[in-house]
PDB file of C-alpha atoms in Angstrom:
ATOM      1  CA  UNK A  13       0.000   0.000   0.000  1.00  0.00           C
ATOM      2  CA  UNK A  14       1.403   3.627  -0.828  1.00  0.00           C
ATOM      3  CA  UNK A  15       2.243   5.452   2.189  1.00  0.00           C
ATOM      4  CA  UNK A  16       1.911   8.792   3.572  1.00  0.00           C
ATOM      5  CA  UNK A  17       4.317  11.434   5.590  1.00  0.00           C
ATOM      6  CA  UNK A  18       2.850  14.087   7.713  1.00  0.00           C
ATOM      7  CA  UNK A  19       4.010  15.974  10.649  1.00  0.00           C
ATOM      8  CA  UNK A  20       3.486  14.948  13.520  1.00  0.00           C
ATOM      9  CA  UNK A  21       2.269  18.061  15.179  1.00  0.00           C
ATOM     10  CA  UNK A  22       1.099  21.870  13.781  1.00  0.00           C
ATOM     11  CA  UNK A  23       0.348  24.610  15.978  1.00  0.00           C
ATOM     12  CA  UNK A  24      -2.471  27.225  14.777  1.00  0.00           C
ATOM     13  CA  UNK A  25      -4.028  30.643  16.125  1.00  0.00           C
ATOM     14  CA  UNK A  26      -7.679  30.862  16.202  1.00  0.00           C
ATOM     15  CA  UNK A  27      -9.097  32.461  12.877  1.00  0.00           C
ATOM     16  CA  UNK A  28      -5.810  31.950  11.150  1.00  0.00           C
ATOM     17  CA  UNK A  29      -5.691  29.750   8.315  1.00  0.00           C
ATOM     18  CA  UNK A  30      -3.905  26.796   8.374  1.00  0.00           C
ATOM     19  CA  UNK A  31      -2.102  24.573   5.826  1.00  0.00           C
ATOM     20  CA  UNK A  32      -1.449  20.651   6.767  1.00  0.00           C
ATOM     21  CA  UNK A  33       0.624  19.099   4.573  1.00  0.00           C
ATOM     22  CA  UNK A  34       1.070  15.284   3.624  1.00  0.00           C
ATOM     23  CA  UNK A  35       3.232  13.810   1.452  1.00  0.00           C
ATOM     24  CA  UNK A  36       2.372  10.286  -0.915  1.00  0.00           C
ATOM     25  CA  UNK A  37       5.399  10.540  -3.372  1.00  0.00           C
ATOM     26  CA  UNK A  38       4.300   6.116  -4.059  1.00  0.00           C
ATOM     27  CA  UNK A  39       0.636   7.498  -5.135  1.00  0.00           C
ATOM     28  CA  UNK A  40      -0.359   5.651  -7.803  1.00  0.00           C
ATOM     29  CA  UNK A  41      -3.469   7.145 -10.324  1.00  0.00           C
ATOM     30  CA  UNK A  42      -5.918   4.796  -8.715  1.00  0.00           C
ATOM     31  CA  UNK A  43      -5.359   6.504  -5.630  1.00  0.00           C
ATOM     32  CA  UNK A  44      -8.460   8.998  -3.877  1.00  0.00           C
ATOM     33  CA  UNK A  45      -6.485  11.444  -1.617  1.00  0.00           C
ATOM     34  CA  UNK A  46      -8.940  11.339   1.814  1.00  0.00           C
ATOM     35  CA  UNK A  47      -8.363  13.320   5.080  1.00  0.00           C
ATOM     36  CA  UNK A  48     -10.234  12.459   8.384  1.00  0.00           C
ATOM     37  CA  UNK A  49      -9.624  14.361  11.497  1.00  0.00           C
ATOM     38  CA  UNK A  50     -10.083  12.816  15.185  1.00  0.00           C
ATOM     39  CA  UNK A  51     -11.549  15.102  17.859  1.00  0.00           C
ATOM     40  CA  UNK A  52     -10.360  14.080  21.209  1.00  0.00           C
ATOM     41  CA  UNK A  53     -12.263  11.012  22.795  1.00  0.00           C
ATOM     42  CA  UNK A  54     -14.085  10.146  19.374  1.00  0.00           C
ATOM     43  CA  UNK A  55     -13.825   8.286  16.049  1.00  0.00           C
ATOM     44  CA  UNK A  56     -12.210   9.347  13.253  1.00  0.00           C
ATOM     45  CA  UNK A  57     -14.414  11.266  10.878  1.00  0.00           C
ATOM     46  CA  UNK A  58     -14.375  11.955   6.942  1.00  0.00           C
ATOM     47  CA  UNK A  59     -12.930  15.674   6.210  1.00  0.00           C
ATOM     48  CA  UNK A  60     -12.816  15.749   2.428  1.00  0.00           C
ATOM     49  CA  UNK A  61     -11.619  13.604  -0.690  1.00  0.00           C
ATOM     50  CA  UNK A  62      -9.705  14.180  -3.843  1.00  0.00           C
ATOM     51  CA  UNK A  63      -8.368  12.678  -6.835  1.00  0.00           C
ATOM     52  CA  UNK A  64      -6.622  15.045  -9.281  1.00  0.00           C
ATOM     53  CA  UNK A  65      -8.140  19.091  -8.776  1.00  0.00           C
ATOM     54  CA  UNK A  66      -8.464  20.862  -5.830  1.00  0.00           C
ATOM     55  CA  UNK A  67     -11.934  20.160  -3.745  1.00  0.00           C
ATOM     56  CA  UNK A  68     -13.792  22.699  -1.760  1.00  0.00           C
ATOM     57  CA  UNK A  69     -16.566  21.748   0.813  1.00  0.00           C
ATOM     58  CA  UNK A  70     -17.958  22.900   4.094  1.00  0.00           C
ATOM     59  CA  UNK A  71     -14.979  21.341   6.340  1.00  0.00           C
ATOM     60  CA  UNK A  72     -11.839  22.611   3.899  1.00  0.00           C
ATOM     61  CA  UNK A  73     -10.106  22.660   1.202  1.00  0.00           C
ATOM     62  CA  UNK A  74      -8.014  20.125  -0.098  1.00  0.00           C
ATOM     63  CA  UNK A  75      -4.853  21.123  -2.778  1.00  0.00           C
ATOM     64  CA  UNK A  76      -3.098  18.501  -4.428  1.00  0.00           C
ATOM     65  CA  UNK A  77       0.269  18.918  -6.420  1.00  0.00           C
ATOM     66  CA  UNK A  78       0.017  19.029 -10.565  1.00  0.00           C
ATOM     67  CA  UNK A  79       2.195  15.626  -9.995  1.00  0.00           C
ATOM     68  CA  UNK A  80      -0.073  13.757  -7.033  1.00  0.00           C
ATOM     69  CA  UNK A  81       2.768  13.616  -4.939  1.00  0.00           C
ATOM     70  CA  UNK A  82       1.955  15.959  -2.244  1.00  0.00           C
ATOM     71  CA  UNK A  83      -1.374  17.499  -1.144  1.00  0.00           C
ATOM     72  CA  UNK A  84      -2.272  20.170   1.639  1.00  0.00           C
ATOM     73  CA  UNK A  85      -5.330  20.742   3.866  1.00  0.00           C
ATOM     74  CA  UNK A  86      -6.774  23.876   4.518  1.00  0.00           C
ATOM     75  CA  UNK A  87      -8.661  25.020   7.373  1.00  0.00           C
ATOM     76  CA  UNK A  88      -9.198  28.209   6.440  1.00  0.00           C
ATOM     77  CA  UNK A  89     -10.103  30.241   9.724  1.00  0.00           C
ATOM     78  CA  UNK A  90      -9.031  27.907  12.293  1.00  0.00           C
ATOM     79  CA  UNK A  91     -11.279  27.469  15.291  1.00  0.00           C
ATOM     80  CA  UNK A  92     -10.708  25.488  18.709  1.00  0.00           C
ATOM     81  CA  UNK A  93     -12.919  23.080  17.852  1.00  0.00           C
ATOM     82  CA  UNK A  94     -10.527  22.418  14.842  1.00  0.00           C
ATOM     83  CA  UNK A  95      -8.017  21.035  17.488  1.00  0.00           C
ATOM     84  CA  UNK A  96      -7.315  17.243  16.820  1.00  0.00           C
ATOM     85  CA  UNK A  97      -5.690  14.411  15.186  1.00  0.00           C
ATOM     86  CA  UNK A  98      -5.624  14.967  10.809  1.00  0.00           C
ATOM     87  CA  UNK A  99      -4.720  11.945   8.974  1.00  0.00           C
ATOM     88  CA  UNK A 100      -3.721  11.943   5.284  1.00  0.00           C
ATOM     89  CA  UNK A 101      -4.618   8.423   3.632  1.00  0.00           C
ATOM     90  CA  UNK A 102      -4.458   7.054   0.249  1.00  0.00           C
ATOM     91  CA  UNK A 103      -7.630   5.000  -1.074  1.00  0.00           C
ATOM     92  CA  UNK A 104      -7.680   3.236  -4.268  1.00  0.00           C
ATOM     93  CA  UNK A 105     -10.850   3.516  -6.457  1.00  0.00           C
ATOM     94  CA  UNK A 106     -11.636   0.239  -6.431  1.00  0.00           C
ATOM     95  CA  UNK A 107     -12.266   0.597  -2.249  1.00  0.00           C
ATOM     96  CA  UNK A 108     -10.131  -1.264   0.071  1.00  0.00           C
ATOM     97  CA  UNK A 109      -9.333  -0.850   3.815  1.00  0.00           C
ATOM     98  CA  UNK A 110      -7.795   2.397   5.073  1.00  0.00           C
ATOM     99  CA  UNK A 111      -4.550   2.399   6.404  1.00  0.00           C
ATOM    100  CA  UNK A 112      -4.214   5.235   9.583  1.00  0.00           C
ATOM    101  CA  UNK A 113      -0.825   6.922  10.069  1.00  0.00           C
ATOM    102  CA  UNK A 114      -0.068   8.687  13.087  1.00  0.00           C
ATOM    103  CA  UNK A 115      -1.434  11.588  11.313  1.00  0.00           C
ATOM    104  CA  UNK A 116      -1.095  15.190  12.586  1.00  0.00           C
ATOM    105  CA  UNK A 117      -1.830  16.968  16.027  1.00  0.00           C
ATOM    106  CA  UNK A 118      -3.232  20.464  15.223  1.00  0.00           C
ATOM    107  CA  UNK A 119      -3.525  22.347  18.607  1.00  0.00           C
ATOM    108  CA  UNK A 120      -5.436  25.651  18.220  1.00  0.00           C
ATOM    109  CA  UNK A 121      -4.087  28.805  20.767  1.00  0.00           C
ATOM    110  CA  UNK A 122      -6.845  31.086  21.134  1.00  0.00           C
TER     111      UNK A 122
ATOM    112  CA  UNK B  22     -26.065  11.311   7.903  1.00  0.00           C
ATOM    113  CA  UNK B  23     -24.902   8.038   8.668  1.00  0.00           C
ATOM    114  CA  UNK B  24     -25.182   6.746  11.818  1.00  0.00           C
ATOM    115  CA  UNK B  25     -22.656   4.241  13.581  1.00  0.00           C
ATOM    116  CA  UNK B  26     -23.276   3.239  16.511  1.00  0.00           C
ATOM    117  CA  UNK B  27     -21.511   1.013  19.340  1.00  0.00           C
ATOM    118  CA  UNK B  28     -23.139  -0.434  22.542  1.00  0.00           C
ATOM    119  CA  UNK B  29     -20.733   0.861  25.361  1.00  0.00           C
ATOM    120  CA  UNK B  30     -18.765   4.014  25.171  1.00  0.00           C
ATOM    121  CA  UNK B  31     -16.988   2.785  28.266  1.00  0.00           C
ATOM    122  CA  UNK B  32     -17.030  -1.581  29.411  1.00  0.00           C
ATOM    123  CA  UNK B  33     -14.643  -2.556  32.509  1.00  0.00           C
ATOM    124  CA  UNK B  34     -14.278  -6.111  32.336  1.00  0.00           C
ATOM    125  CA  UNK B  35     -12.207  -8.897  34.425  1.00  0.00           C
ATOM    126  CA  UNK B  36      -9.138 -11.134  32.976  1.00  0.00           C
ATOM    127  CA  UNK B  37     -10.610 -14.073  31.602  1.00  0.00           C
ATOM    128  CA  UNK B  38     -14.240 -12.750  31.001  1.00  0.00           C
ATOM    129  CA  UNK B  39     -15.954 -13.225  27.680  1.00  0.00           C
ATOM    130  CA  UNK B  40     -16.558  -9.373  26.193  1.00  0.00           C
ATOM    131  CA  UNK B  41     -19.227  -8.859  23.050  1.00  0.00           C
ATOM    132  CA  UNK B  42     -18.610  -5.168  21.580  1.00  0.00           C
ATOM    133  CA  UNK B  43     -21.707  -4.624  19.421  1.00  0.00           C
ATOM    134  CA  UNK B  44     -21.593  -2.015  16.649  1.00  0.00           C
ATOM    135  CA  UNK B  45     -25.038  -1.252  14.279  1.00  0.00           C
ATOM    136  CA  UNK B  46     -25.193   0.924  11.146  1.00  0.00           C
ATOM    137  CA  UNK B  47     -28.447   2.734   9.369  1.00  0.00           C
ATOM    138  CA  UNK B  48     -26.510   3.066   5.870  1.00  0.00           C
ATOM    139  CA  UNK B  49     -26.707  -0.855   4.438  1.00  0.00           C
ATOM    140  CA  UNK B  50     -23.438  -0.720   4.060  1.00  0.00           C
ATOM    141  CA  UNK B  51     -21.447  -3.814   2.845  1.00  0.00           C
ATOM    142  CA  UNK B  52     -17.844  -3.488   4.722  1.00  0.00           C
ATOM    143  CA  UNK B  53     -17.850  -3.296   7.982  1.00  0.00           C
ATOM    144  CA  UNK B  54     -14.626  -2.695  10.046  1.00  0.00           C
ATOM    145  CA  UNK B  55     -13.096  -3.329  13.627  1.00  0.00           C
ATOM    146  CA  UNK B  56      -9.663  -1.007  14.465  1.00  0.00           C
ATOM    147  CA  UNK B  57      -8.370  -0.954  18.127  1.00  0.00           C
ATOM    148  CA  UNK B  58      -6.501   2.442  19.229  1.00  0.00           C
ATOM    149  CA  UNK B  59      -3.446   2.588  21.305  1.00  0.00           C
ATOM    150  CA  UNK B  60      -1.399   5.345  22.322  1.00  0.00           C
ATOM    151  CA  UNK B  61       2.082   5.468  20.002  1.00  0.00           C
ATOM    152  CA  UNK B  62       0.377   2.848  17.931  1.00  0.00           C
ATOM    153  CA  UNK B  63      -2.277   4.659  15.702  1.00  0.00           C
ATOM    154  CA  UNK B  64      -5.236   3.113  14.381  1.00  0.00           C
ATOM    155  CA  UNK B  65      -4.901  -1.282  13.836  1.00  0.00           C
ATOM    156  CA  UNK B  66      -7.349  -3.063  12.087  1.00  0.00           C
ATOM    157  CA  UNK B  67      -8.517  -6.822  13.769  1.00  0.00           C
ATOM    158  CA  UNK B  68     -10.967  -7.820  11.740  1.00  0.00           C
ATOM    159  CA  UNK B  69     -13.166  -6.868   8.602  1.00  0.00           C
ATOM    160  CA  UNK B  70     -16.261  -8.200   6.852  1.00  0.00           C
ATOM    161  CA  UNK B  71     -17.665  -7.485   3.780  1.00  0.00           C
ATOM    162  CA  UNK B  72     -20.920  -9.258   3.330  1.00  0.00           C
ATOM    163  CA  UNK B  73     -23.166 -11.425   5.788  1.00  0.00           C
ATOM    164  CA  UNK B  74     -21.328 -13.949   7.791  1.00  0.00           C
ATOM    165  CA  UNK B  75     -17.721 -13.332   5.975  1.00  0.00           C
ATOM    166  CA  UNK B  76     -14.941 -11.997   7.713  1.00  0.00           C
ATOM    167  CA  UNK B  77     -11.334 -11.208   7.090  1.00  0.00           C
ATOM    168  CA  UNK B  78      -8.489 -11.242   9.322  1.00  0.00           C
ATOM    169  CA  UNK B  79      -6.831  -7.691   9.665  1.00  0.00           C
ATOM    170  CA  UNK B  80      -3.477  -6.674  10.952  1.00  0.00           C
ATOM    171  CA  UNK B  81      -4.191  -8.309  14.943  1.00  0.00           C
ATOM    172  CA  UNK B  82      -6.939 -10.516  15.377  1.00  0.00           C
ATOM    173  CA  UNK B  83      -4.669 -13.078  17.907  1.00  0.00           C
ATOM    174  CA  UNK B  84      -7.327 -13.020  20.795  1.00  0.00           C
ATOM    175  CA  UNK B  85     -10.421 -12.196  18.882  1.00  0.00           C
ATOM    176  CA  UNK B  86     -13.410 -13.132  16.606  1.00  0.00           C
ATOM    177  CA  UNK B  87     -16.113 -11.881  15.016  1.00  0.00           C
ATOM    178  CA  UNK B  88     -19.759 -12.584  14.009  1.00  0.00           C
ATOM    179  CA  UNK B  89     -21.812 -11.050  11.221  1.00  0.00           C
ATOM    180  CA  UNK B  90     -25.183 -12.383  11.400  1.00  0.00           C
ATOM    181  CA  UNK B  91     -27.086  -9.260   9.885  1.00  0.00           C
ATOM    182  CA  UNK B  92     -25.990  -6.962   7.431  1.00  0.00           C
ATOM    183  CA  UNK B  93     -26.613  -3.685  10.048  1.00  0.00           C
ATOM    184  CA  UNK B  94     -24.654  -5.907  13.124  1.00  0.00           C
ATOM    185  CA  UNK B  95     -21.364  -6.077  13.423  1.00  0.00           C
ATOM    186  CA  UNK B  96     -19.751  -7.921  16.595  1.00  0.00           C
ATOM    187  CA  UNK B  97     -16.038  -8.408  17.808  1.00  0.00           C
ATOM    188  CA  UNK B  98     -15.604 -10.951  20.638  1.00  0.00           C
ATOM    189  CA  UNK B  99     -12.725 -11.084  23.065  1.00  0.00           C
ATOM    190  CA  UNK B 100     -12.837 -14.863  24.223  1.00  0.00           C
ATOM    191  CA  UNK B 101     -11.458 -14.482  26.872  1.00  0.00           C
ATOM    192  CA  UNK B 102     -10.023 -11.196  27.715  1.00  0.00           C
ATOM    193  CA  UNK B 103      -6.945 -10.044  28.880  1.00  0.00           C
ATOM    194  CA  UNK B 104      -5.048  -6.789  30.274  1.00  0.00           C
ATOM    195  CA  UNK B 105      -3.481  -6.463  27.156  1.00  0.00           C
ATOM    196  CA  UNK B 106      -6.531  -5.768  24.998  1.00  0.00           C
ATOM    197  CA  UNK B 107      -7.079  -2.838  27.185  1.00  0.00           C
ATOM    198  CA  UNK B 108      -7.757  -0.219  24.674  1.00  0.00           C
ATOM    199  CA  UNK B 109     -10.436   1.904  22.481  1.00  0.00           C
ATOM    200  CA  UNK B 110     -12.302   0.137  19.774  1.00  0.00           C
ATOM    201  CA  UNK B 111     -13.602   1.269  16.515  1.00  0.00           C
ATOM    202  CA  UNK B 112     -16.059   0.172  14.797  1.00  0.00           C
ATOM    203  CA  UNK B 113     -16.239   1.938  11.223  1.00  0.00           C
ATOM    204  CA  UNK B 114     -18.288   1.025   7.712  1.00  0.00           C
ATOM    205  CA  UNK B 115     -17.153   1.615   4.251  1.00  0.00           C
ATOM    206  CA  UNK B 116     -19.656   3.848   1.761  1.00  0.00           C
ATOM    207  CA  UNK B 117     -19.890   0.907  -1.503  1.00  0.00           C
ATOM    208  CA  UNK B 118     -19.168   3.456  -3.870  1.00  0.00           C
ATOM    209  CA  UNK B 119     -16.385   6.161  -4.741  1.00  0.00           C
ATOM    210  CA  UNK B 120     -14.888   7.479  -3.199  1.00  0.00           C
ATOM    211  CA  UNK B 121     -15.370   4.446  -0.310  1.00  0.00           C
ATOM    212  CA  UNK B 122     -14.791   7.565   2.465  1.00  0.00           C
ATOM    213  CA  UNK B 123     -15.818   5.603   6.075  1.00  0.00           C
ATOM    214  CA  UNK B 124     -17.537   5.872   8.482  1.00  0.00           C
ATOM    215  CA  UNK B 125     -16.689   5.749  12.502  1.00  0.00           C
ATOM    216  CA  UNK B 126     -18.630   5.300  15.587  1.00  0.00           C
ATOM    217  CA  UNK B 127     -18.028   6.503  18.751  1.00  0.00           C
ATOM    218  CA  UNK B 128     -15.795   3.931  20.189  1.00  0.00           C
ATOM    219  CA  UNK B 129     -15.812   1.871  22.754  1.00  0.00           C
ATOM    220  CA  UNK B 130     -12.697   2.103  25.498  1.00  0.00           C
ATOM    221  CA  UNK B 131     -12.549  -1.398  27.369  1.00  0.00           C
ATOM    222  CA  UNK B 132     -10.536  -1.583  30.828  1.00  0.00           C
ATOM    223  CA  UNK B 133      -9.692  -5.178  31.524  1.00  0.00           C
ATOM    224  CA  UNK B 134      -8.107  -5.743  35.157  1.00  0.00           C
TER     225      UNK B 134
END
């Protein structure tokens, strides 16, 4: 399975953007880009998805590289509810199981 | 929305007991998925089904099973538990289409003494 690299923690003021970065240089083209963040003493939950262009949705945004190999979350006025656990994971089209990383600890200063 | 849910948000059990961690979803989902969390560790996946009564081993199943009688009822057993398997438990489905995003409940942390 194609891994990721993120991070381990980001620190973030409240109502500033922020940019959370993971890199999948192994990505291969049947690979969906998905993010899911983990809010302290819950389950992980679905963030946003991409493939190839950049996706916008209620959460955040999601930017990938022209070349796959990188993509970047963006939260873009960070609240302290925000505050938790971001993991970058590679899903092939076809559907499969998700492999978790350690992901990213955003903490949020207000 | 889809709803996932799990019996016990918190289960303290004894060494040796027999533990049943019961997760239901509202979505008719086909895969179904159990992950255990620990510190340092991340996210492990024991077992997996994807249709009515079949299973898959994941990453760590040594000390568990599972059953799948209905499609909505996913179940992990500890046979007999031990301190070790203290931990949280996720249950989480899979959406059967693209892009397969899933699903988590609440979780379940188990204390075994």
């Amino acid at each position: 399975d194609a891994k990721t690299t993120q991070p381990n923690s980001m620190e973030s003021n409240e109502e500033e953007p922020v940019h959370l970065p993971c890199n999948h240089s192994t990505i291969s083209g049947t690979d969906y880009i998905h993010w899911y963040r983990q809010l302290p003493s819950q389950g992980p939950e679905y963030v946003i998805h991409g493939l190839t262009s950049n996706v916008n949705n209620r959460m955040a945004s999601l930017a990938i590289a022209e070349d796959r190999k990188s993509s970047t979350l963006i939260l873009h006025r960070a609240t302290l509810r925000d505050a938790a656990v971001y993991y970058c994971i590679l899903m092939k089209t076809s559907g499969s199981r998700l492999t978790f990383g350690e992901g990213t600890q955003l903490t949020v200063n207000p | 929305d889809v709803k996932v849910t799990q019996s016990s948000r918190y289960l303290v059990k004894r060494t040796g007991e027999k533990v049943f961690l019961e997760c239901v979803q509202d979505m008719d989902h086909e895969n179904m998925f159990w992950y255990r969390q620990d510190p340092g560790l991340g996210l492990r996946l024991i077992y997996f089904s994807y249709d009515v009564k079949m299973k898959e081993k994941g990453d760590i199943p040594e000390g568990y099973s599972v059953s799948r009688e209905k499609k909505e009822r996913f179940s992990l057993i500890l046979e007999s538990a031990s301190t070790n398997q203290t931990s949280m438990y996720l249950c989480a489905t899979l959406r059967d289409e693209p892009p397969y995003e899933q699903y988590f409940g609440p979780g379940t942390r188990l204390t075994v003494t």
